[in-house]
XYZ file of C-alpha atoms in Angstrom:
112
model
C 1.487 -15.201 -13.651
C 3.952 -12.324 -13.743
C 6.682 -11.866 -11.152
C 6.688 -8.524 -9.340
C 9.473 -6.847 -7.422
C 8.980 -7.025 -3.641
C 9.918 -3.359 -3.447
C 7.210 -2.435 -5.936
C 4.600 -4.399 -3.995
C 5.568 -2.862 -0.648
C 5.518 0.673 -2.068
C 2.327 0.316 -4.080
C 0.045 1.899 -1.474
C 2.517 4.348 0.020
C 3.832 7.673 -1.116
C 7.383 8.902 -0.767
C 6.090 11.992 1.056
C 5.474 11.101 4.677
C 5.984 11.837 8.344
C 6.952 9.124 10.819
C 6.411 9.655 14.531
C 8.093 7.304 17.011
C 7.247 6.607 20.662
C 10.622 8.049 21.694
C 9.213 11.508 20.677
C 11.291 11.750 17.485
C 9.541 12.610 14.223
C 11.074 12.110 10.771
C 10.151 13.853 7.537
C 10.914 12.076 4.266
C 13.724 13.489 2.130
C 11.340 14.219 -0.735
C 9.643 16.890 1.425
C 12.721 18.472 3.028
C 14.014 20.537 0.099
C 16.927 21.824 2.204
C 14.763 23.529 4.823
C 16.115 23.945 8.364
C 12.986 24.381 10.512
C 9.472 22.942 10.726
C 6.166 23.701 12.417
C 3.721 20.880 13.082
C 0.103 21.141 14.214
C -2.386 18.432 15.120
C -6.198 18.278 14.969
C -7.181 15.591 17.486
C -10.894 15.578 16.562
C -10.250 14.975 12.844
C -7.116 12.884 13.488
C -5.034 14.980 11.113
C -1.629 16.580 11.212
C -0.208 19.380 9.167
C 3.287 20.731 8.867
C 5.191 23.361 6.986
C 8.852 23.929 6.425
C 10.720 27.189 6.117
C 12.885 29.735 7.929
C 12.540 30.568 11.616
C 9.785 28.098 12.486
C 9.203 26.390 15.837
C 11.357 23.221 15.587
C 14.875 22.955 14.241
C 15.427 20.039 11.881
C 18.458 17.869 12.542
C 19.743 14.422 11.787
C 22.849 12.412 10.960
C 25.718 14.620 9.844
C 23.897 17.795 10.908
C 21.350 17.515 8.105
C 18.088 15.694 8.001
C 14.436 15.744 8.757
C 14.282 14.877 12.450
C 12.613 16.894 15.197
C 11.074 16.227 18.600
C 7.367 16.206 19.384
C 5.590 16.567 22.744
C 4.334 13.524 24.652
C 0.754 14.656 24.005
C 1.300 14.080 20.273
C 2.549 10.563 20.970
C -0.549 9.793 23.064
C -2.866 11.136 20.353
C -1.214 9.572 17.301
C 0.407 6.279 18.319
C -1.686 3.374 19.529
C -0.548 1.295 22.508
C 0.619 -1.658 20.438
C 2.641 0.521 18.031
C 6.229 1.718 18.204
C 5.819 4.248 15.405
C 3.207 5.674 13.062
C 3.744 6.631 9.421
C 1.475 9.320 8.015
C 1.392 9.931 4.254
C 1.352 13.637 3.412
C -0.001 15.769 0.583
C 0.860 19.397 -0.020
C -2.069 21.803 -0.027
C -2.299 25.108 -1.900
C -1.840 26.944 1.434
C 1.774 25.654 1.619
C 1.137 23.154 4.436
C 1.587 19.367 4.198
C -1.517 17.497 5.431
C -1.989 13.896 6.525
C -4.507 11.748 8.371
C -3.699 9.242 11.094
C -7.171 7.666 11.164
C -7.102 3.899 11.383
C -8.574 1.898 8.511
C -11.622 1.039 10.637
C -12.554 4.719 11.127
């Protein structure tokens, strides 16, 4: 039997491109997506349980974080109710960039 790094095992099913939404209404975008952008727009499709976001200039939400840089922004309470289940504190959503310039991700549970 071969020994594997715990880090490798924990990252095996996850990408480094993701969005995390917390119950305190703060959302975080991974550094690998940021690319120095200052604003973000996020949209949600409740029926399909999908989110999409794009980064650029002059969009709806200003990105902030520690030291004045980062990938944090606030989301409305309605997003929290739609995305985060009662027993969760946060929800991580893996994202993929589409040819239309938006990042897409699904928050469907594994049972759905």
